[in-house]
Every structure is written in structure tokens, then in C-alpha cells.
Coordinates of C-alpha atoms in Angstrom, one line a residue:
M1 CA 114.4 106.6 140.8
K2 CA 112.6 108.2 143.8
E3 CA 114.9 108.4 146.9
Q4 CA 113.8 106.1 149.7
L5 CA 113.2 108.1 152.9
P6 CA 114.5 106.6 156.2
S7 CA 112.1 104.5 158.1
L8 CA 110.4 105.7 161.4
S9 CA 112.7 103.4 163.4
L10 CA 115.8 104.6 161.7
R11 CA 115.0 108.3 162.1
L12 CA 114.2 107.8 165.8
S13 CA 117.4 105.8 166.3
R14 CA 119.5 108.5 164.8
L15 CA 118.0 111.1 167.1
V16 CA 118.1 108.9 170.2
A17 CA 121.8 108.3 169.6
Q18 CA 122.3 112.1 169.7
I19 CA 120.3 112.6 172.9
Y20 CA 121.3 109.4 174.8
P21 CA 124.6 108.2 173.4
D22 CA 125.2 105.7 176.2
L23 CA 121.9 103.8 175.6
D24 CA 120.9 101.3 173.0
P25 CA 119.2 103.4 170.3
D26 CA 117.1 100.6 168.9
I27 CA 115.7 99.5 172.2
L28 CA 114.9 103.1 173.2
S29 CA 113.3 103.8 169.8
S30 CA 111.0 100.8 170.3
L31 CA 110.0 102.1 173.7
I32 CA 109.3 105.5 172.2
I33 CA 107.1 104.0 169.6
D34 CA 105.2 102.0 172.2
A35 CA 104.7 105.1 174.4
F36 CA 103.4 107.3 171.5
W37 CA 101.3 104.5 169.9
P38 CA 100.0 102.3 172.6
E39 CA 97.9 99.3 171.7
G40 CA 94.7 100.3 169.9
T41 CA 96.2 103.3 168.1
T42 CA 97.5 103.4 164.5
R43 CA 100.2 105.3 162.7
R44 CA 101.0 106.3 159.1
K45 CA 103.1 104.0 157.0
R46 CA 105.1 107.0 155.7
G47 CA 105.8 110.3 157.4
R48 CA 104.1 113.5 156.2
V49 CA 106.0 115.5 153.7
A50 CA 106.5 119.1 154.7
G51 CA 104.0 121.3 153.0
N52 CA 101.7 124.3 153.5
N53 CA 98.4 122.3 154.0
L54 CA 98.4 122.0 157.8
W55 CA 96.8 125.5 158.0
S56 CA 95.1 128.1 155.8
E57 CA 93.9 131.6 155.7
Q58 CA 90.8 130.5 157.6
D59 CA 92.9 129.8 160.7
A60 CA 92.9 132.3 163.6
L61 CA 93.3 131.6 167.3
V62 CA 92.0 132.9 170.6
I63 CA 94.2 132.4 173.7
T64 CA 92.3 132.0 177.0
Y65 CA 92.3 130.5 180.4
G66 CA 89.7 127.9 181.1
N67 CA 88.2 130.3 183.7
S68 CA 88.6 133.7 182.0
I69 CA 84.8 133.7 182.0
I70 CA 82.9 132.8 185.1
D71 CA 79.4 133.2 186.6
G72 CA 79.7 131.3 189.9
A73 CA 77.1 128.8 188.8
H74 CA 78.3 126.9 185.7
R75 CA 81.5 125.1 184.9
P76 CA 83.9 127.6 183.4
L77 CA 84.7 125.3 180.4
D78 CA 81.0 125.2 179.6
L79 CA 80.8 129.0 179.8
L80 CA 83.9 129.2 177.5
N81 CA 82.3 126.9 175.0
D82 CA 79.2 129.0 175.0
F83 CA 81.2 132.2 174.5
L84 CA 83.2 130.7 171.7
R85 CA 80.1 129.5 169.8
R86 CA 78.0 132.6 170.5
Y87 CA 80.6 135.4 169.8
L88 CA 83.6 134.0 168.0
K89 CA 82.4 131.3 165.6
G90 CA 82.9 132.4 162.1
A91 CA 85.7 134.8 163.1
L92 CA 88.1 132.4 164.8
N93 CA 88.3 128.7 164.4
A94 CA 90.9 127.7 167.0
V95 CA 91.4 128.1 170.8
H96 CA 94.4 127.8 173.0
I97 CA 93.1 126.9 176.5
L98 CA 96.0 127.6 178.9
P99 CA 96.9 124.9 181.3
F100 CA 93.6 123.2 182.3
F101 CA 95.2 120.7 184.7
P102 CA 95.3 120.7 188.5
Y103 CA 98.0 123.0 189.7
T104 CA 99.4 124.8 192.7
S105 CA 100.8 128.2 191.4
D106 CA 101.6 130.3 188.4
D107 CA 98.0 130.1 187.1
G108 CA 98.4 126.6 185.9
F109 CA 102.0 126.3 185.0
A110 CA 102.9 124.4 188.2
V111 CA 101.1 121.3 187.2
S112 CA 100.3 118.7 189.9
D113 CA 98.6 116.2 187.7
F114 CA 99.2 116.0 183.9
R115 CA 96.4 113.5 183.3
A116 CA 93.4 115.2 184.8
V117 CA 91.4 118.3 184.1
N118 CA 91.2 120.8 186.9
P119 CA 87.8 119.9 188.5
Q120 CA 87.2 123.6 189.1
L121 CA 87.0 124.1 185.3
G122 CA 85.3 120.9 184.2
D123 CA 86.5 117.5 182.9
W124 CA 87.8 115.8 179.7
P125 CA 84.3 115.6 178.1
D126 CA 84.1 119.4 178.3
I127 CA 87.5 119.7 176.6
R128 CA 86.3 117.3 173.8
R129 CA 83.1 119.3 173.2
I130 CA 85.2 122.4 172.5
S131 CA 87.5 120.4 170.2
E132 CA 84.5 119.3 168.2
E133 CA 83.9 122.8 166.9
F134 CA 87.3 124.5 167.3
K135 CA 90.9 123.4 166.7
L136 CA 92.3 123.0 170.2
M137 CA 95.7 123.9 171.5
S138 CA 96.9 122.5 174.9
D139 CA 100.0 123.2 177.0
L140 CA 102.7 120.6 177.4
V141 CA 104.4 122.1 180.5
L142 CA 107.4 119.8 180.1
N143 CA 110.2 121.7 181.8
H144 CA 108.9 121.5 185.4
V145 CA 106.2 120.3 187.7
S146 CA 104.6 121.4 190.9
S147 CA 106.6 120.8 194.1
Q148 CA 103.4 119.5 195.6
G149 CA 102.5 117.1 192.9
S150 CA 102.7 113.3 193.0
W151 CA 105.8 113.1 190.9
F152 CA 107.9 115.3 193.2
N153 CA 106.4 113.7 196.4
A154 CA 107.5 110.3 195.0
Y155 CA 111.0 111.8 194.3
L156 CA 111.3 113.0 197.9
Q157 CA 110.4 109.5 199.1
G158 CA 112.9 107.8 196.7
K159 CA 110.2 105.9 194.8
H160 CA 111.2 104.5 191.4
P161 CA 111.1 105.9 188.7
Y162 CA 110.6 109.4 190.1
D163 CA 113.7 109.2 192.2
K164 CA 115.6 110.2 189.0
F165 CA 113.0 112.5 187.5
F166 CA 114.4 115.8 188.8
F167 CA 117.5 117.8 188.0
E168 CA 119.9 118.1 190.9
A169 CA 123.0 120.3 191.3
S170 CA 125.3 121.5 194.0
P171 CA 125.6 125.1 195.4
D172 CA 129.3 124.6 194.7
D173 CA 128.8 124.1 191.0
D174 CA 129.6 126.9 188.5
L175 CA 126.1 128.1 187.6
S176 CA 127.2 131.7 186.6
E177 CA 126.3 131.2 182.9
V178 CA 122.8 130.0 183.4
V179 CA 120.2 132.1 181.6
R180 CA 117.0 132.7 183.5
P181 CA 113.8 134.6 183.2
R182 CA 113.4 135.1 187.0
T183 CA 115.3 136.6 189.9
T184 CA 114.7 133.9 192.5
P185 CA 117.5 131.6 193.6
L186 CA 118.1 128.8 191.0
L187 CA 118.6 126.0 193.5
Q188 CA 116.3 124.9 196.3
K189 CA 117.4 122.7 199.1
V190 CA 115.0 119.8 199.9
E191 CA 115.1 116.9 202.3
T192 CA 114.7 113.5 200.7
S193 CA 114.8 109.9 201.9
R194 CA 118.4 109.8 200.6
G195 CA 119.4 113.0 202.5
P196 CA 119.4 116.7 201.5
R197 CA 119.4 117.5 197.8
H198 CA 119.5 120.7 195.8
V199 CA 116.9 120.8 192.9
W200 CA 117.0 123.1 189.9
C201 CA 114.2 125.7 189.7
T202 CA 114.3 127.8 186.6
F203 CA 111.1 129.6 187.3
S204 CA 110.1 129.3 191.0
H205 CA 110.6 127.1 194.0
D206 CA 107.1 125.6 193.3
Q207 CA 108.2 124.6 189.8
I208 CA 110.8 121.9 190.0
D209 CA 112.8 121.2 186.8
L210 CA 112.7 117.7 185.3
D211 CA 115.8 115.8 184.2
F212 CA 115.4 114.8 180.6
R213 CA 118.8 113.0 180.9
N214 CA 116.6 110.2 182.2
P215 CA 114.7 108.8 179.1
E216 CA 111.8 107.8 181.4
V217 CA 110.9 111.5 181.6
L218 CA 110.7 111.8 177.8
L219 CA 108.7 108.6 177.6
E220 CA 106.2 109.8 180.1
F221 CA 105.6 113.1 178.2
L222 CA 105.1 111.2 175.0
R223 CA 102.3 109.3 176.8
I224 CA 100.9 112.6 177.9
I225 CA 100.9 113.9 174.3
R226 CA 99.0 110.8 173.3
L227 CA 96.4 111.5 176.0
H228 CA 95.9 115.1 174.7
V229 CA 95.6 114.0 171.1
D230 CA 93.1 111.3 172.1
N231 CA 91.0 114.0 173.7
G232 CA 90.8 116.2 170.6
V233 CA 94.0 118.3 170.9
E234 CA 95.5 119.3 167.5
I235 CA 98.2 121.8 168.5
I236 CA 100.8 121.0 171.3
R237 CA 102.4 124.1 172.8
L238 CA 105.9 123.2 174.2
D239 CA 106.0 125.5 177.1
A240 CA 109.4 126.9 178.2
V241 CA 111.1 124.3 176.0
A242 CA 114.3 126.3 175.6
F243 CA 115.3 125.4 179.1
L244 CA 114.6 121.7 178.8
W245 CA 118.2 120.3 178.9
K246 CA 120.6 121.4 181.6
E247 CA 124.3 121.1 181.9
V248 CA 126.3 122.5 184.8
G249 CA 128.8 125.1 183.6
S250 CA 126.7 126.0 180.5
P251 CA 123.9 128.6 179.9
S252 CA 121.4 125.7 180.0
I253 CA 119.3 127.2 177.3
H254 CA 119.0 126.1 173.6
L255 CA 121.3 123.1 174.1
P256 CA 121.6 120.7 171.2
Q257 CA 119.8 117.9 173.1
T258 CA 116.8 120.2 173.4
H259 CA 116.6 120.7 169.7
A260 CA 117.1 117.0 169.1
I261 CA 114.1 116.2 171.4
I262 CA 111.9 118.6 169.5
Q263 CA 113.1 116.9 166.2
L264 CA 112.1 113.5 167.7
M265 CA 108.7 114.8 168.6
R266 CA 108.3 116.2 165.1
V267 CA 109.1 112.8 163.6
L268 CA 106.4 111.2 165.8
C269 CA 103.9 113.9 164.7
D270 CA 104.8 113.3 161.1
Y271 CA 103.9 109.7 161.4
A272 CA 100.7 110.2 163.5
A273 CA 97.4 109.4 161.9
E274 CA 96.0 112.5 163.5
K275 CA 97.1 116.0 162.5
I276 CA 99.4 117.3 165.2
I277 CA 101.1 120.6 165.2
L278 CA 104.1 121.4 167.5
L279 CA 104.4 125.0 168.6
T280 CA 107.5 126.1 170.6
E281 CA 107.3 128.9 173.2
T282 CA 110.7 130.5 173.4
N283 CA 110.5 134.1 174.5
V284 CA 114.1 135.0 173.4
P285 CA 115.8 137.3 170.9
K286 CA 115.2 136.8 167.1
A287 CA 118.0 134.4 166.0
E288 CA 117.5 132.2 169.1
N289 CA 113.7 132.0 168.4
L290 CA 114.1 131.2 164.7
S291 CA 116.5 128.3 165.6
Y292 CA 113.4 126.3 166.7
F293 CA 112.4 125.9 163.1
G294 CA 115.7 124.0 162.7
K295 CA 116.0 123.2 159.0
G296 CA 112.3 122.7 158.7
Q297 CA 112.4 119.5 160.8
E298 CA 111.7 120.9 164.4
A299 CA 108.7 123.0 165.4
H300 CA 105.9 123.4 162.9
A301 CA 105.3 126.8 164.3
I302 CA 107.0 129.4 166.6
Y303 CA 105.7 132.5 168.3
N304 CA 106.7 135.7 166.6
F305 CA 107.9 137.2 169.8
P306 CA 109.4 140.4 168.5
L307 CA 106.0 141.5 167.3
P308 CA 104.5 142.6 170.6
P309 CA 107.2 145.1 171.7
L310 CA 107.7 146.3 168.1
I311 CA 104.0 147.0 167.4
L312 CA 103.7 148.5 170.8
H313 CA 106.5 150.9 170.1
A314 CA 105.2 151.7 166.6
M315 CA 101.7 152.6 167.9
M316 CA 103.1 154.7 170.8
S317 CA 105.7 156.5 168.7
G318 CA 103.7 156.9 165.5
S319 CA 106.7 155.5 163.6
V320 CA 107.2 152.1 162.0
Q321 CA 110.9 152.6 161.6
Y322 CA 112.0 149.7 163.8
L323 CA 109.0 147.4 163.1
R324 CA 109.6 147.8 159.3
R325 CA 113.4 147.3 159.6
W326 CA 112.9 144.1 161.6
Q327 CA 110.2 142.8 159.3
R328 CA 112.3 143.4 156.2
G329 CA 115.0 141.2 157.7
M330 CA 112.7 138.3 158.7
P331 CA 112.9 135.2 156.5
P332 CA 109.8 133.4 155.3
A333 CA 109.0 130.4 157.4
P334 CA 110.5 127.2 156.0
M335 CA 108.3 124.8 154.1
G336 CA 106.0 123.0 156.5
C337 CA 106.4 125.8 159.1
A338 CA 104.6 129.0 160.1
Y339 CA 104.8 131.9 162.4
L340 CA 102.2 132.5 165.2
N341 CA 101.6 136.3 165.2
F342 CA 100.3 138.0 168.3
T343 CA 100.6 141.2 170.4
A344 CA 99.3 139.9 173.7
S345 CA 99.1 136.6 175.7
H346 CA 98.6 135.5 179.3
D347 CA 102.1 136.7 180.0
G348 CA 103.4 140.2 179.7
I349 CA 104.9 141.9 176.7
G350 CA 108.4 140.4 176.5
M351 CA 111.2 142.8 176.2
R352 CA 114.0 140.3 175.5
P353 CA 112.9 139.8 171.9
A354 CA 113.4 143.5 171.4
E355 CA 117.1 143.2 172.1
G356 CA 119.0 144.5 169.1
L357 CA 115.8 145.7 167.5
L358 CA 114.9 148.7 169.6
P359 CA 117.5 151.1 170.9
D360 CA 117.8 151.3 174.7
D361 CA 116.4 154.8 174.8
E362 CA 113.3 153.8 172.7
K363 CA 112.7 150.8 175.0
Q364 CA 112.9 153.1 177.9
R365 CA 110.3 155.4 176.4
V366 CA 108.0 152.4 176.0
I367 CA 108.6 151.3 179.6
E368 CA 108.0 154.7 181.0
T369 CA 104.8 155.1 179.0
V370 CA 103.4 151.8 180.2
K371 CA 104.2 152.7 183.8
D372 CA 102.5 156.0 183.3
L373 CA 99.4 154.1 182.4
G374 CA 99.5 152.0 185.6
G375 CA 101.3 149.1 184.0
L376 CA 104.1 147.2 185.7
V377 CA 107.6 145.9 184.8
S378 CA 108.9 142.4 185.7
M379 CA 112.7 141.9 185.9
R380 CA 115.0 139.0 185.2
A381 CA 118.4 138.2 186.8
L382 CA 121.6 138.7 184.8
P383 CA 124.7 136.5 185.2
D384 CA 126.6 139.5 186.7
G385 CA 124.1 139.7 189.5
G386 CA 122.2 142.7 188.0
E387 CA 118.6 142.9 186.7
S388 CA 117.1 143.8 183.4
P389 CA 113.4 144.4 182.3
Y390 CA 112.0 141.0 181.2
E391 CA 108.4 141.9 180.4
L392 CA 105.9 144.7 180.6
N393 CA 102.7 143.8 182.5
T394 CA 99.6 145.4 181.1
T395 CA 96.7 144.5 178.8
F396 CA 97.5 145.5 175.3
F397 CA 94.2 147.4 175.1
E398 CA 95.2 149.6 178.0
A399 CA 98.7 150.1 176.5
M400 CA 97.0 151.6 173.4
S401 CA 95.2 154.3 175.5
R402 CA 98.0 156.8 174.9
T403 CA 101.1 157.5 172.9
F404 CA 104.5 159.0 173.8
H405 CA 102.7 162.4 173.3
G406 CA 99.8 161.7 175.7
S407 CA 96.2 160.7 175.6
D408 CA 93.8 161.4 172.7
D409 CA 90.5 160.3 171.2
H410 CA 91.9 157.5 169.1
H411 CA 92.2 154.7 171.7
I412 CA 90.0 152.2 170.0
A413 CA 91.1 153.0 166.5
R414 CA 94.7 152.7 167.5
F415 CA 94.1 149.4 169.2
I416 CA 92.2 147.9 166.2
C417 CA 95.0 149.1 163.9
S418 CA 97.6 147.3 166.0
Q419 CA 95.6 144.0 165.7
T420 CA 95.1 144.5 162.0
I421 CA 98.8 144.4 161.5
V422 CA 98.8 141.0 163.2
M423 CA 96.1 139.8 160.7
S424 CA 98.1 141.1 157.7
L425 CA 101.4 139.4 158.2
E426 CA 102.7 136.1 157.1
G427 CA 101.7 133.5 159.7
I428 CA 98.7 132.5 161.8
P429 CA 97.1 135.3 163.8
A430 CA 96.4 134.8 167.5
F431 CA 94.5 137.0 169.9
Y432 CA 94.4 136.9 173.7
I433 CA 90.8 136.9 175.0
H434 CA 91.4 140.2 176.8
S435 CA 92.4 141.9 173.6
L436 CA 89.2 140.7 171.9
L437 CA 87.3 142.0 174.9
A438 CA 89.1 145.4 175.4
T439 CA 89.9 144.4 179.0
P440 CA 91.5 147.2 181.1
N441 CA 94.3 146.6 183.6
D442 CA 93.1 144.6 186.6
H443 CA 95.1 145.9 189.6
E444 CA 92.8 144.0 192.0
Q445 CA 94.1 140.7 190.6
V446 CA 97.7 142.0 191.1
A447 CA 97.0 142.6 194.8
Y448 CA 95.0 139.4 195.2
R449 CA 97.5 137.0 193.5
G450 CA 100.6 138.8 194.5
M451 CA 102.1 138.8 191.0
N452 CA 102.5 141.4 188.3
R453 CA 101.0 139.2 185.6
G454 CA 97.6 139.3 187.4
I455 CA 97.1 142.7 185.8
N456 CA 96.5 140.9 182.5
R457 CA 94.4 137.9 183.8
H458 CA 91.0 139.4 184.6
R459 CA 88.1 137.0 185.0
W460 CA 85.0 138.3 183.4
D461 CA 81.6 137.7 185.0
Y462 CA 79.7 136.3 182.1
P463 CA 76.3 138.1 182.7
T464 CA 78.3 141.4 183.0
L465 CA 80.3 140.7 179.9
R466 CA 77.2 139.8 177.8
A467 CA 75.5 143.0 178.9
L468 CA 78.6 145.0 177.8
L469 CA 78.8 143.1 174.4
D470 CA 75.1 143.8 173.8
D471 CA 75.6 147.6 174.2
P472 CA 77.2 148.9 170.9
H473 CA 78.5 151.9 172.7
T474 CA 80.9 150.0 175.0
P475 CA 84.6 149.5 174.1
Q476 CA 84.0 145.7 174.5
A477 CA 81.3 145.6 171.8
Q478 CA 83.2 148.0 169.5
V479 CA 86.5 146.1 169.7
L480 CA 85.0 142.6 169.4
S481 CA 82.8 143.7 166.5
G482 CA 85.5 145.5 164.7
L483 CA 88.0 142.7 165.0
S484 CA 85.5 140.0 164.2
E485 CA 84.5 141.8 161.0
R486 CA 88.1 142.0 159.8
L487 CA 88.8 138.4 160.7
Q488 CA 85.7 137.3 158.7
I489 CA 87.0 139.3 155.7
R490 CA 90.5 138.0 156.2
K491 CA 89.6 134.3 156.2
R492 CA 88.2 134.6 152.6
Q493 CA 91.5 135.9 151.2
P494 CA 94.0 133.3 149.8
A495 CA 96.7 136.0 149.9
F496 CA 96.5 135.8 153.7
H497 CA 97.4 132.1 153.7
P498 CA 100.1 131.8 156.5
N499 CA 102.7 130.9 153.8
A500 CA 101.6 133.3 151.1
T501 CA 104.3 135.5 149.7
Q502 CA 105.1 138.6 151.7
L503 CA 107.2 141.7 150.8
T504 CA 107.7 144.6 153.2
I505 CA 107.2 147.9 151.3
N506 CA 109.1 151.0 152.1
I507 CA 106.4 153.7 151.5
G508 CA 108.9 156.5 152.3
D509 CA 106.8 157.7 155.3
D510 CA 107.5 156.2 158.7
R511 CA 103.9 156.5 159.7
I512 CA 102.8 153.8 157.3
F513 CA 103.5 150.1 157.8
A514 CA 102.9 148.4 154.5
V515 CA 103.3 144.8 153.2
W516 CA 102.4 143.1 150.0
R517 CA 100.9 139.6 150.2
Q518 CA 100.4 137.3 147.2
S519 CA 98.5 134.0 147.2
I520 CA 100.3 130.8 146.7
D521 CA 98.7 130.4 143.2
R522 CA 99.7 134.1 142.5
R523 CA 96.1 135.1 141.6
Q524 CA 95.4 137.5 144.4
S525 CA 97.5 140.4 145.7
I526 CA 96.8 142.5 148.8
F527 CA 98.6 145.7 149.7
A528 CA 98.1 146.0 153.4
L529 CA 98.6 149.6 154.6
H530 CA 98.5 150.6 158.3
N531 CA 98.6 154.3 159.5
V532 CA 100.1 154.1 163.0
S533 CA 99.8 157.9 163.5
D534 CA 97.1 160.3 164.7
A535 CA 97.5 162.3 161.4
Q536 CA 96.0 161.9 157.9
V537 CA 98.7 160.5 155.6
T538 CA 98.8 160.6 151.8
V539 CA 100.7 157.8 150.0
Q540 CA 101.9 157.8 146.4
T541 CA 100.3 154.9 144.5
S542 CA 103.6 154.5 142.7
D543 CA 104.9 153.1 145.9
I544 CA 102.6 150.1 146.0
N545 CA 102.8 149.1 142.3
M546 CA 99.1 148.2 141.5
I547 CA 99.0 146.2 138.3
D548 CA 97.2 147.9 135.3
D549 CA 94.0 146.6 133.9
E550 CA 92.8 145.0 137.1
H551 CA 90.1 146.2 139.5
W552 CA 91.6 147.2 142.9
A553 CA 89.4 147.7 146.0
D554 CA 89.8 148.0 149.7
L555 CA 88.5 144.8 151.3
L556 CA 87.6 146.7 154.5
T557 CA 85.5 149.5 153.0
G558 CA 84.8 148.5 149.4
A559 CA 86.4 151.7 148.1
S560 CA 87.8 151.4 144.6
F561 CA 91.4 152.3 143.6
H562 CA 92.9 152.8 140.2
P563 CA 96.6 152.5 139.2
E564 CA 96.3 155.8 137.5
D565 CA 95.4 157.6 140.7
E566 CA 98.4 159.4 142.1
T567 CA 97.7 159.1 145.8
V568 CA 95.9 157.1 148.5
T569 CA 94.9 158.9 151.7
L570 CA 94.6 157.2 155.1
A571 CA 92.8 158.7 158.1
P572 CA 94.5 158.5 161.5
Y573 CA 95.0 154.8 162.4
Q574 CA 93.2 153.7 159.3
C575 CA 94.1 150.3 157.6
L576 CA 93.6 149.4 154.0
W577 CA 93.6 146.0 152.4
I578 CA 93.8 146.9 148.7
S579 CA 93.2 143.8 146.7
N580 CA 92.7 142.8 143.0
G581 CA 90.1 140.3 144.2
Q582 CA 89.6 136.7 143.2

């Protein structure tokens, strides 16, 4: 007899009891259901069963700000829509538009109104138009809000329910264990209608942390998720979610209540009529990051944060030693889950995920090379009062302009190789718009905005950009064309399904990063080989185990290979996708 799964109400009540043990779980569960499914919406009778059908080999994502492309005349969201349809359709099918709400700082991550689109970008109809042709990801900036927004102003005035929306602490509290990504003071003194208070600020004093011990905060964010979904959003990115739950005297990161809240959101998504994917953003070391899969019942997807620093090191050093060692130890994503693979985003290249994966001297070589290229380094505060490199600030394209040994003529080939690794691995590939557009470091933005991350947040003038893309001799045209061609090939290969089997191959030469992918139905195999060096490298075919009596060919060039051939030769920074076809 088939086992009866717990009902929606029962599953929610169990989680509510973990998060809010002092409240009536049945009453709060009912309020949660009403918040997520207001009148006029419907839900599934049974929750989705975890499977691999939420995504496919056709999925690939571009990450962009709503105003990464401007012209001074049209709404930036209209320009973005035009760019997506004109240049990316057929290569990528999904877009992450970074916070598109009114804000006061941090390029959108100090939200002042969660229910509106920033009028400088456009409006909700512009968002919906993009979602009609591309899968859309939005940001749920749920750890904090702007100090100048309506929620915090109502808190200062003691207005219900916002008077209990923000996390307060005392300067006398023991906060020595708190883990933070910034060096600014954790607490900020503010004057309220009830007298002076000290509010918790994980990121900056313009970003005031919310207090999820108050269930009204959770309910409000569930209503906000519903607003996003009703406007065409399919992927919800839980920004800075690791810091969600705070407790004085603890590290205030990865606490059990945080994981339980994600599990609660996952249950709601499983019962939603719409397809909703939860993606957690946790820029932390490997084991901590993997914990957000839970037992397959938390996030649908997590960022593969070790990839950027490890690929950066591999391309700069010409050795995949550390990248391969890490990849061999990575588990496949649980059923119903996937990795999001990337090398660059709107933030810098995080160095915390490299902890325990890259030796300190190798990390230092990467840092010094990035600085030699004009890149910057952002620091984080340590509990002992010291500082440690938190992220490298540079565009990934600029970082590929040289190796540990200096500059050469392989810049574009080296960069495309780095992005091809992202395409080859288990998971969903994602590309920052400035990687697709070969954008150099923007030091003017650093000076103008007064922050290191401005170096990686250039705003392209659309007529200028189109002229560059129309000229086949420019880096912009060569990179976008090269990556688009590979993405169009990739999307036709079942062996590149995000959950297709993967095995890391030890070629015996540290210059070659190699993985074997096999489609879920086991019909297609792809041996993905990547030469990360500036030298020609010969590989023994015995190392890649091509099956006899099948036709093997490189998907990228069409060149044929035979199991009886003794060797395969790769030019500097060449990639091969050797497949037995379909």
C-alpha cells in the first residue's frame, strides 16, 4: 500500500513548531497559507515529488542589473528586453534581474519598497514582458531593508507591526562570535519614539536587519513572494539568507531556524500551482554551502561558490590540481536539486569558498595577480579584530588577461575556456552580463560610487555596445559570439542535463581538466576536456575510455575520434566535447 504523505497543513505545522515553539502551530500555519495563497489563487492538492524535471540541458542564465544597458532615452528594462531578444535568444533562456526595486544604496540591496519597480528602470509590465520570453529570477532581499524605507521609518515611530520588525541588541551583549562579511560596526544606535535603540546591521548601516523571531516578518515576505510569482517570476533568489536568524552569543549564521524557514518556503513552492524554484545565496565554504540542500527538502538550487576562485586559479596557474581535487570530492546534487555554476556575478570573486581548497600561498598569488591587473580586494572583519580577504573585485574577463607568468596573446581563448568549464559541469550554467560582453574593469565607477564592487558594474551605452557587437574584430563580438555558439550546441545535449551523471577524470596531466557526462537515459556520453595552459597538450585516449564500435566526434569542431587512436591533442586553451552523439 502506498504510503500517505503528510498534508500541507501538517508539514507546515511541524516546521512552525521548530521555528516558533511558543506559538500555536495550527493557527500560524493557517496564516501562512492565507499569506501565500490569497483569495483568487489556487494550489496543488498534492505537493510535487522531488525529481529532475524542473530544469533541463536547455537552461542557461544571464545575470544582469536592470540598468546594465542604458541610452539616456529609453527605459532600461525595455533596452534589456531588446538586448535579450536580439543577442541572447537561442543561447540563454533565463535571466536574473538583480534587485529592480526602489533602493537607497548597495546597488539595489538596500530596498526601500519591496512592492514597486524602481521607476528609473520601468514598471511591472516591463518585468512581465521579459518573463514572457525568458525564465525570470528575482531577488528576495529578506535579511535587511533600507534605513530610509517605510518599514524602518515606521519602526522609528513605534507604529505597529513594524515596531517589532527589526533586530535589536545591546553594546553590552557578547557579539564576539558573530560571523560577518563586512568590517563596519555591527550595531547602530538610533533614536526611536521609545528611546534610543541599537539595531543589528550585518552589511551596512543603511541595511537594517529584520527580526524573523516575529512571524509577521515571515508572513510579509511570503506575500512578497506571491507578488513576484504573479508577475512572472519563476526563480526566487534568497539573498544573504545564511544570516537570517540571529541569536546573541552565537555566530548568527546558518542557525537551525534559518534552515527551517527555507524548508517551510520549499513546502509552499512544492504545493504552488506555478513552478517556483528557490535558490540560496550563501557565499561560504563548501560544507556550509552544501548544507542548504538539506536532505533534498530545502533549496532547489545553490550557487557553486567555490567555482569562481578555483577556475580563476586554474587559468592563472595553468594547473587544474586544486580544481580537480575539489570537483572529485563534490557530491551530486540530491534528487530535485541542482547546482548553479558561474565564475562571475555582480559581486566580486568570493575568497571564503576557497578556504580549505586553495593553500594560502596559492590564494596570495591569485590576489597579487588580480591587483597587478588593477583589480581590488575587499576585506571582512574577523572575530579576533583582524581582517581577511573576502572577495576580489574585478571583471572575470579582465582577470583572464594574464597568468602568473605574465601577459600573452591568449586572453580571449583563455577566457572562453574558463566559461566552457562552467558549461560542462553538472548543474545550470549562469553568466554575468559583463562576462558575455567582455567588459573591462571600470575604475570610474569605483571612484563615482565609492565602492570596490563598482569595478564590475559598468553600464553600457547601448548604441556604443551595438556598434562593438557589430564589429567582428572587437573582444565584445568575439566573446559573445564564441560563448553563444557553445551554448547553442550545449542545449542540444542530454548529457549536459543539470542532473546527468558526472565523473571527474584524472588525465595524468595537471593542464587538462576533464569530466565525463552521461545522459539520464545513458544513451549519450560526453568527454569534456579543457586545456587551461598556453601549451599544446597531448592526452592518451586510454585515459578517457571511449567505447568501441561507436562514432565519436567533437561537438565544437566536428572532428572525429576513434577508440583505436592513441592520442588526442589540444591546442592552448582548447576545449573538446567528445560525444558519441544521439
